[in-house]
């Protein structure tokens, strides 16, 4: 490590996501804020499994990724001081000498484990239990690679602690400078609700929409503010929905602040950034009780929680929030106060301490 305690840190990412992805966003936030503190940060994007339209030729994938890299990512503003490295080769040739190197997903864990020592001390940022592509045993094996494990939520801490007693917790943060209450909670239209649209099954959008339609049958004035990275959904109805694709932080701030209630029907998530952002902006959260939500949601205090895959219970909670103004106000106020503690400054300081002290 350099004498002035400034560090060179590498994060290894699985591919180049063209759409906003929570796990990538967290790494990008760390990168921006670490370089602002004077550290050198390298992002290594692995493209060996990317570009399915290109024949399985690592040379061409490597070249194509390098051509795209100056314009990537378009959905997040990276600090120009962050060094981007694109490679299709998993033998470590593209990795710079550094003080520390992070795996950020199961897909990158074995690669980082096998990197030469010149690449730095090895750490593993665990953002979910990634068994949608790998078996449970394969995921668990990565926790036992001997790297310094860091998890982003309390439930993951309990999972990983069974295999690594030294695991550290740095709970996910949100940008409290972008997400805060600007429209007074009491002045919002109670029939304005918001939700993230996502195509992956674990986000539970069909369950959420089933619940929302049930509420709409009772309250025809209901209006749904949707946003997401994908094309407008097939169920979109302009009579009572709006859809914002690739919403900027400013647009998200506006959506959250014009909405009284935020809906989440996730089945499984490591944390759930949009739910946290909505709370910071004063929305009353109606969510399923998936594991990651408990880092910031407390039933009856900062949210109303319902069982996973139960659209009836979710609809009942939404109706409860519409009908009980005081409950809706209190959840929004309590949530916005609680999320002020989820600041990036504290998280980056915590990460620096882990790196400097071991």
Short mmCIF file of C-alpha atoms in Angstrom, two decimals:
data_model
loop_
_atom_site.label_atom_id
_atom_site.label_comp_id
_atom_site.label_asym_id
_atom_site.label_seq_id
_atom_site.Cartn_x
_atom_site.Cartn_y
_atom_site.Cartn_z
CA UNK A 1 0.00 0.00 0.00
CA UNK A 2 1.20 3.50 -0.81
CA UNK A 3 2.67 5.56 2.04
CA UNK A 4 -0.08 8.18 1.92
CA UNK A 5 -2.71 5.46 2.45
CA UNK A 6 -4.02 5.97 -1.08
CA UNK A 7 -4.87 2.59 -2.54
CA UNK A 8 -5.22 1.05 -5.98
CA UNK A 9 -8.37 -1.06 -6.08
CA UNK A 10 -9.70 -3.28 -8.86
CA UNK A 11 -13.27 -4.51 -9.21
CA UNK A 12 -13.94 -7.43 -11.55
CA UNK A 13 -17.41 -7.33 -13.16
CA UNK A 14 -19.21 -10.07 -15.13
CA UNK A 15 -19.74 -8.43 -18.52
CA UNK A 16 -20.94 -5.03 -19.69
CA UNK A 17 -24.60 -4.61 -18.77
CA UNK A 18 -26.40 -2.37 -21.26
CA UNK A 19 -29.33 -1.95 -18.86
CA UNK A 20 -29.27 -0.65 -15.26
CA UNK A 21 -28.39 -3.48 -12.87
CA UNK A 22 -28.33 -2.97 -9.11
CA UNK A 23 -25.13 -4.94 -8.56
CA UNK A 24 -23.24 -2.95 -11.18
CA UNK A 25 -24.66 0.32 -9.84
CA UNK A 26 -23.29 -0.43 -6.36
CA UNK A 27 -19.81 -1.10 -7.73
CA UNK A 28 -19.93 2.05 -9.88
CA UNK A 29 -20.93 4.12 -6.85
CA UNK A 30 -18.01 2.72 -4.85
CA UNK A 31 -15.68 3.44 -7.77
CA UNK A 32 -16.78 7.06 -8.15
CA UNK A 33 -16.59 7.81 -4.44
CA UNK A 34 -13.25 6.07 -3.94
CA UNK A 35 -11.57 8.08 -6.72
CA UNK A 36 -13.06 11.25 -5.21
CA UNK A 37 -11.06 10.36 -2.08
CA UNK A 38 -7.85 10.06 -4.07
CA UNK A 39 -7.69 6.30 -4.63
CA UNK A 40 -7.05 4.70 -8.03
CA UNK A 41 -9.93 2.46 -9.11
CA UNK A 42 -9.91 0.00 -12.00
CA UNK A 43 -13.04 -1.70 -13.35
CA UNK A 44 -12.33 -4.90 -15.26
CA UNK A 45 -15.28 -6.01 -17.41
CA UNK A 46 -15.22 -9.69 -18.38
CA UNK A 47 -16.78 -10.15 -21.84
CA UNK A 48 -15.91 -13.79 -22.50
CA UNK A 49 -19.57 -14.78 -22.07
CA UNK A 50 -20.98 -11.60 -23.69
CA UNK A 51 -21.98 -10.75 -27.27
CA UNK A 52 -23.94 -13.89 -28.12
CA UNK A 53 -24.14 -12.80 -31.76
CA UNK A 54 -20.37 -13.11 -32.06
CA UNK A 55 -18.97 -16.63 -32.60
CA UNK A 56 -17.16 -18.02 -29.56
CA UNK A 57 -13.87 -16.36 -30.37
CA UNK A 58 -12.21 -14.62 -27.45
CA UNK A 59 -10.07 -12.45 -29.70
CA UNK A 60 -13.06 -10.86 -31.44
CA UNK A 61 -15.03 -10.52 -28.19
CA UNK A 62 -12.05 -8.84 -26.61
CA UNK A 63 -11.68 -6.39 -29.50
CA UNK A 64 -15.42 -5.67 -29.71
CA UNK A 65 -15.62 -4.99 -25.98
CA UNK A 66 -12.70 -2.57 -26.19
CA UNK A 67 -14.42 -0.71 -29.04
CA UNK A 68 -17.59 -0.31 -26.95
CA UNK A 69 -15.90 0.60 -23.67
CA UNK A 70 -15.55 4.38 -24.21
CA UNK A 71 -19.35 4.68 -24.37
CA UNK A 72 -20.10 2.26 -21.53
CA UNK A 73 -22.06 2.52 -19.32
CA UNK A 74 -24.56 4.93 -20.87
CA UNK A 75 -26.96 4.50 -17.94
CA UNK A 76 -24.51 5.61 -15.22
CA UNK A 77 -22.13 8.56 -15.09
CA UNK A 78 -18.73 7.16 -14.17
CA UNK A 79 -16.03 9.52 -12.98
CA UNK A 80 -13.45 9.87 -15.82
CA UNK A 81 -10.72 9.04 -13.29
CA UNK A 82 -12.09 5.49 -13.01
CA UNK A 83 -10.05 3.29 -15.34
CA UNK A 84 -12.11 0.91 -17.48
CA UNK A 85 -10.51 -2.32 -18.70
CA UNK A 86 -12.31 -4.77 -20.98
CA UNK A 87 -11.07 -8.30 -21.52
CA UNK A 88 -12.30 -11.67 -22.72
CA UNK A 89 -9.31 -13.51 -21.26
CA UNK A 90 -9.63 -15.10 -17.84
CA UNK A 91 -5.91 -15.73 -17.30
CA UNK A 92 -5.31 -12.39 -15.57
CA UNK A 93 -3.30 -10.78 -18.38
CA UNK A 94 -5.49 -7.65 -18.43
CA UNK A 95 -5.54 -7.11 -14.67
CA UNK A 96 -3.28 -4.33 -13.40
CA UNK A 97 -1.00 -4.51 -10.39
CA UNK A 98 -3.03 -3.24 -7.44
CA UNK A 99 -3.34 -3.31 -3.66
CA UNK A 100 -6.75 -5.01 -3.69
CA UNK A 101 -8.92 -6.85 -6.20
CA UNK A 102 -12.62 -7.62 -5.77
CA UNK A 103 -14.81 -10.37 -7.16
CA UNK A 104 -18.34 -8.97 -7.47
CA UNK A 105 -20.35 -12.05 -8.46
CA UNK A 106 -20.14 -15.84 -8.42
CA UNK A 107 -19.12 -15.68 -12.07
CA UNK A 108 -15.99 -13.71 -11.18
CA UNK A 109 -15.10 -15.35 -7.85
CA UNK A 110 -13.02 -18.25 -9.16
CA UNK A 111 -11.26 -15.96 -11.63
CA UNK A 112 -10.23 -13.52 -8.89
CA UNK A 113 -9.22 -16.38 -6.59
CA UNK A 114 -6.74 -17.57 -9.21
CA UNK A 115 -5.23 -14.18 -10.06
CA UNK A 116 -1.50 -13.71 -9.36
CA UNK A 117 -0.53 -11.94 -6.16
CA UNK A 118 0.57 -8.84 -8.09
CA UNK A 119 -3.15 -8.06 -8.65
CA UNK A 120 -3.61 -7.42 -4.95
CA UNK A 121 -5.22 -8.86 -1.85
CA UNK A 122 -8.44 -10.68 -2.84
CA UNK A 123 -11.90 -9.72 -1.62
CA UNK A 124 -15.40 -10.78 -2.56
CA UNK A 125 -18.34 -8.35 -2.61
CA UNK A 126 -21.39 -10.63 -2.15
CA UNK A 127 -24.60 -8.92 -3.27
CA UNK A 128 -27.04 -11.84 -3.35
CA UNK A 129 -27.26 -15.61 -3.01
CA UNK A 130 -26.75 -16.19 -6.74
CA UNK A 131 -28.35 -19.60 -7.18
CA UNK A 132 -30.36 -18.66 -10.29
CA UNK A 133 -27.44 -19.69 -12.52
CA UNK A 134 -25.45 -21.91 -10.17
CA UNK A 135 -26.37 -24.62 -7.67
CA UNK A 136 -26.51 -23.80 -3.95
CA UNK A 137 -23.32 -25.81 -3.39
CA UNK A 138 -21.48 -23.94 -6.15
CA UNK A 139 -22.47 -20.60 -4.64
CA UNK A 140 -21.47 -21.67 -1.13
CA UNK A 141 -18.11 -22.95 -2.38
CA UNK A 142 -17.21 -19.42 -3.46
CA UNK A 143 -17.62 -18.24 0.14
CA UNK A 144 -14.90 -20.69 1.14
CA UNK A 145 -12.27 -19.54 -1.36
CA UNK A 146 -10.28 -17.78 1.36
CA UNK A 147 -10.96 -14.27 0.08
CA UNK A 148 -12.13 -11.50 2.41
CA UNK A 149 -15.92 -11.75 2.15
CA UNK A 150 -18.06 -8.59 2.36
CA UNK A 151 -21.88 -8.78 2.20
CA UNK A 152 -24.42 -6.01 1.51
CA UNK A 153 -27.32 -7.08 3.76
CA UNK A 154 -28.00 -8.67 7.12
CA UNK A 155 -29.62 -11.82 5.76
CA UNK A 156 -26.57 -12.47 3.57
CA UNK A 157 -24.37 -11.95 6.63
CA UNK A 158 -26.21 -14.80 8.36
CA UNK A 159 -25.85 -17.03 5.30
CA UNK A 160 -22.15 -16.45 4.72
CA UNK A 161 -21.24 -16.53 8.43
CA UNK A 162 -21.88 -20.28 8.44
CA UNK A 163 -18.86 -20.68 6.17
CA UNK A 164 -16.75 -17.65 7.11
CA UNK A 165 -16.88 -16.26 10.65
CA UNK A 166 -14.79 -13.24 9.61
CA UNK A 167 -17.27 -11.98 7.01
CA UNK A 168 -17.92 -8.20 7.08
CA UNK A 169 -21.14 -6.28 6.48
CA UNK A 170 -21.43 -3.05 4.50
CA UNK A 171 -25.15 -2.53 4.01
CA UNK A 172 -26.16 -1.12 0.65
CA UNK A 173 -26.46 2.65 0.49
CA UNK A 174 -28.47 5.04 -1.61
CA UNK A 175 -27.60 8.50 -2.87
CA UNK A 176 -29.32 10.63 -0.23
CA UNK A 177 -28.39 13.73 -2.22
CA UNK A 178 -30.55 12.49 -5.10
CA UNK A 179 -33.33 10.75 -3.18
CA UNK A 180 -35.07 12.80 -0.49
CA UNK A 181 -38.48 14.32 0.26
CA UNK A 182 -39.12 17.38 -1.92
CA UNK A 183 -42.91 17.08 -2.28
CA UNK A 184 -44.57 17.14 1.19
CA UNK A 185 -45.99 13.72 1.97
CA UNK A 186 -49.36 15.11 3.07
CA UNK A 187 -49.81 16.98 -0.22
CA UNK A 188 -49.47 13.95 -2.49
CA UNK A 189 -52.40 12.35 -4.30
CA UNK A 190 -53.05 9.09 -2.44
CA UNK A 191 -54.06 7.39 -5.69
CA UNK A 192 -50.64 7.95 -7.25
CA UNK A 193 -48.60 4.77 -6.87
CA UNK A 194 -45.25 3.72 -8.36
CA UNK A 195 -43.44 0.51 -9.26
CA UNK A 196 -40.32 -0.75 -11.01
CA UNK A 197 -41.06 -2.75 -14.16
CA UNK A 198 -38.68 -5.67 -14.65
CA UNK A 199 -38.85 -8.81 -16.77
CA UNK A 200 -37.02 -11.18 -14.40
CA UNK A 201 -39.28 -13.58 -12.48
CA UNK A 202 -37.70 -12.86 -9.09
CA UNK A 203 -38.98 -9.27 -9.25
CA UNK A 204 -42.58 -10.53 -8.99
CA UNK A 205 -44.12 -8.02 -11.41
CA UNK A 206 -47.06 -10.31 -12.39
CA UNK A 207 -48.00 -10.64 -8.71
CA UNK A 208 -47.74 -6.89 -8.23
CA UNK A 209 -49.89 -6.19 -11.27
CA UNK A 210 -52.52 -8.68 -10.11
CA UNK A 211 -52.68 -6.86 -6.77
CA UNK A 212 -52.77 -3.44 -8.42
CA UNK A 213 -55.65 -4.43 -10.69
CA UNK A 214 -57.61 -5.58 -7.65
CA UNK A 215 -57.04 -2.19 -6.04
CA UNK A 216 -57.98 -0.44 -9.29
CA UNK A 217 -61.34 -2.25 -9.26
CA UNK A 218 -62.07 -0.69 -5.86
CA UNK A 219 -60.49 2.69 -6.56
CA UNK A 220 -60.83 3.65 -10.26
CA UNK A 221 -58.83 6.84 -9.66
CA UNK A 222 -55.66 4.78 -9.14
CA UNK A 223 -52.74 5.86 -11.34
CA UNK A 224 -49.59 3.76 -11.76
CA UNK A 225 -46.21 5.40 -12.41
CA UNK A 226 -44.00 2.70 -13.91
CA UNK A 227 -40.31 2.94 -14.72
CA UNK A 228 -37.71 0.47 -15.91
CA UNK A 229 -34.89 -0.36 -18.32
CA UNK A 230 -37.02 -2.39 -20.72
CA UNK A 231 -39.43 -1.52 -23.49
CA UNK A 232 -42.89 -0.50 -22.37
CA UNK A 233 -44.68 -3.58 -20.95
CA UNK A 234 -47.43 -5.34 -22.91
CA UNK A 235 -49.92 -4.67 -20.09
CA UNK A 236 -49.40 -0.91 -20.34
CA UNK A 237 -52.63 1.09 -20.42
CA UNK A 238 -52.20 4.80 -21.10
CA UNK A 239 -55.59 5.54 -19.51
CA UNK A 240 -54.19 4.94 -16.03
CA UNK A 241 -50.47 4.31 -16.37
CA UNK A 242 -47.34 6.24 -17.30
CA UNK A 243 -44.02 4.59 -18.19
CA UNK A 244 -40.54 6.08 -18.05
CA UNK A 245 -37.80 4.05 -19.69
CA UNK A 246 -34.18 4.53 -18.57
CA UNK A 247 -35.22 7.07 -15.95
CA UNK A 248 -32.44 9.41 -14.83
CA UNK A 249 -31.89 10.04 -11.10
CA UNK A 250 -33.73 13.33 -11.55
CA UNK A 251 -36.69 11.59 -13.20
CA UNK A 252 -36.74 8.92 -10.49
CA UNK A 253 -36.71 11.60 -7.81
CA UNK A 254 -39.76 13.18 -9.46
CA UNK A 255 -41.59 9.85 -9.82
CA UNK A 256 -41.03 8.92 -6.17
CA UNK A 257 -42.04 12.36 -4.93
CA UNK A 258 -45.27 12.50 -6.93
CA UNK A 259 -46.25 9.03 -5.63
CA UNK A 260 -47.82 8.24 -2.27
CA UNK A 261 -47.23 4.48 -2.34
CA UNK A 262 -44.45 2.35 -3.81
CA UNK A 263 -45.20 -1.29 -4.70
CA UNK A 264 -42.69 -4.14 -4.60
CA UNK A 265 -43.57 -7.83 -5.04
CA UNK A 266 -40.06 -9.29 -5.18
CA UNK A 267 -39.64 -12.98 -4.51
CA UNK A 268 -35.90 -12.83 -3.86
CA UNK A 269 -33.41 -9.97 -3.79
CA UNK A 270 -30.20 -9.17 -1.98
CA UNK A 271 -31.45 -5.72 -0.95
CA UNK A 272 -33.88 -3.92 -3.27
CA UNK A 273 -32.57 -0.48 -4.20
CA UNK A 274 -35.76 1.01 -5.62
CA UNK A 275 -37.71 0.21 -2.47
CA UNK A 276 -35.06 1.97 -0.41
CA UNK A 277 -34.97 4.95 -2.77
CA UNK A 278 -38.76 5.28 -2.61
CA UNK A 279 -38.68 5.30 1.19
CA UNK A 280 -36.02 7.99 1.20
CA UNK A 281 -38.36 10.09 -0.95
CA UNK A 282 -41.25 9.63 1.48
CA UNK A 283 -43.32 6.95 -0.23
CA UNK A 284 -45.25 4.49 1.91
CA UNK A 285 -43.85 1.09 0.94
CA UNK A 286 -46.12 -1.90 0.29
CA UNK A 287 -43.78 -4.83 -0.26
CA UNK A 288 -43.52 -8.56 -0.06
CA UNK A 289 -41.43 -9.84 2.83
CA UNK A 290 -38.48 -11.05 0.78
CA UNK A 291 -35.24 -11.41 2.70
CA UNK A 292 -33.37 -8.30 1.55
CA UNK A 293 -36.15 -5.85 2.39
CA UNK A 294 -35.68 -6.25 6.15
CA UNK A 295 -32.47 -4.18 6.06
CA UNK A 296 -34.63 -1.07 5.81
CA UNK A 297 -38.29 -2.11 6.10
CA UNK A 298 -40.07 -2.78 9.39
CA UNK A 299 -43.68 -3.93 9.11
CA UNK A 300 -46.05 -1.31 10.46
CA UNK A 301 -43.30 1.27 11.02
CA UNK A 302 -41.58 1.94 7.71
CA UNK A 303 -43.60 -0.37 5.44
CA UNK A 304 -46.51 -2.77 5.18
CA UNK A 305 -45.18 -6.24 4.35
CA UNK A 306 -47.10 -9.18 2.93
CA UNK A 307 -46.21 -12.82 2.13
CA UNK A 308 -44.33 -13.55 -1.08
CA UNK A 309 -46.53 -14.46 -4.09
CA UNK A 310 -49.72 -13.40 -2.30
CA UNK A 311 -51.41 -10.78 -4.48
CA UNK A 312 -54.51 -10.64 -2.25
CA UNK A 313 -52.48 -9.68 0.83
CA UNK A 314 -50.47 -7.14 -1.17
CA UNK A 315 -53.70 -5.61 -2.51
CA UNK A 316 -55.11 -5.40 1.02
CA UNK A 317 -52.03 -3.51 2.19
CA UNK A 318 -52.24 -1.06 -0.71
CA UNK A 319 -55.92 -0.43 0.06
CA UNK A 320 -55.08 0.01 3.74
CA UNK A 321 -52.55 2.69 2.82
CA UNK A 322 -55.02 4.47 0.55
CA UNK A 323 -57.73 4.49 3.21
CA UNK A 324 -55.59 5.37 6.23
CA UNK A 325 -54.01 8.77 5.62
CA UNK A 326 -52.21 8.91 8.97
CA UNK A 327 -50.64 5.48 8.50
CA UNK A 328 -49.51 6.42 4.99
CA UNK A 329 -47.98 9.66 6.27
CA UNK A 330 -46.22 8.01 9.21
CA UNK A 331 -44.70 5.22 7.09
CA UNK A 332 -43.42 7.76 4.60
CA UNK A 333 -41.94 10.00 7.28
CA UNK A 334 -40.41 7.13 9.27
CA UNK A 335 -38.96 5.59 6.12
CA UNK A 336 -37.40 8.82 4.89
CA UNK A 337 -35.80 9.40 8.30
CA UNK A 338 -34.42 5.86 8.49
CA UNK A 339 -32.91 5.96 5.00
CA UNK A 340 -30.86 9.05 5.84
CA UNK A 341 -28.54 6.68 7.69
CA UNK A 342 -27.89 4.65 4.52
CA UNK A 343 -25.34 7.14 3.22
CA UNK A 344 -22.55 6.45 0.78
CA UNK A 345 -20.03 8.48 2.76
CA UNK A 346 -20.33 6.10 5.71
CA UNK A 347 -20.13 3.05 3.44
CA UNK A 348 -16.99 4.21 1.67
CA UNK A 349 -15.36 5.03 5.01
CA UNK A 350 -16.28 1.54 6.24
CA UNK A 351 -14.75 -0.02 3.11
CA UNK A 352 -11.55 2.01 3.53
CA UNK A 353 -11.26 0.83 7.13
CA UNK A 354 -11.69 -2.82 6.10
CA UNK A 355 -9.03 -2.48 3.42
CA UNK A 356 -6.56 -0.57 5.56
CA UNK A 357 -6.99 -2.63 8.73
CA UNK A 358 -7.63 -6.06 7.25
#
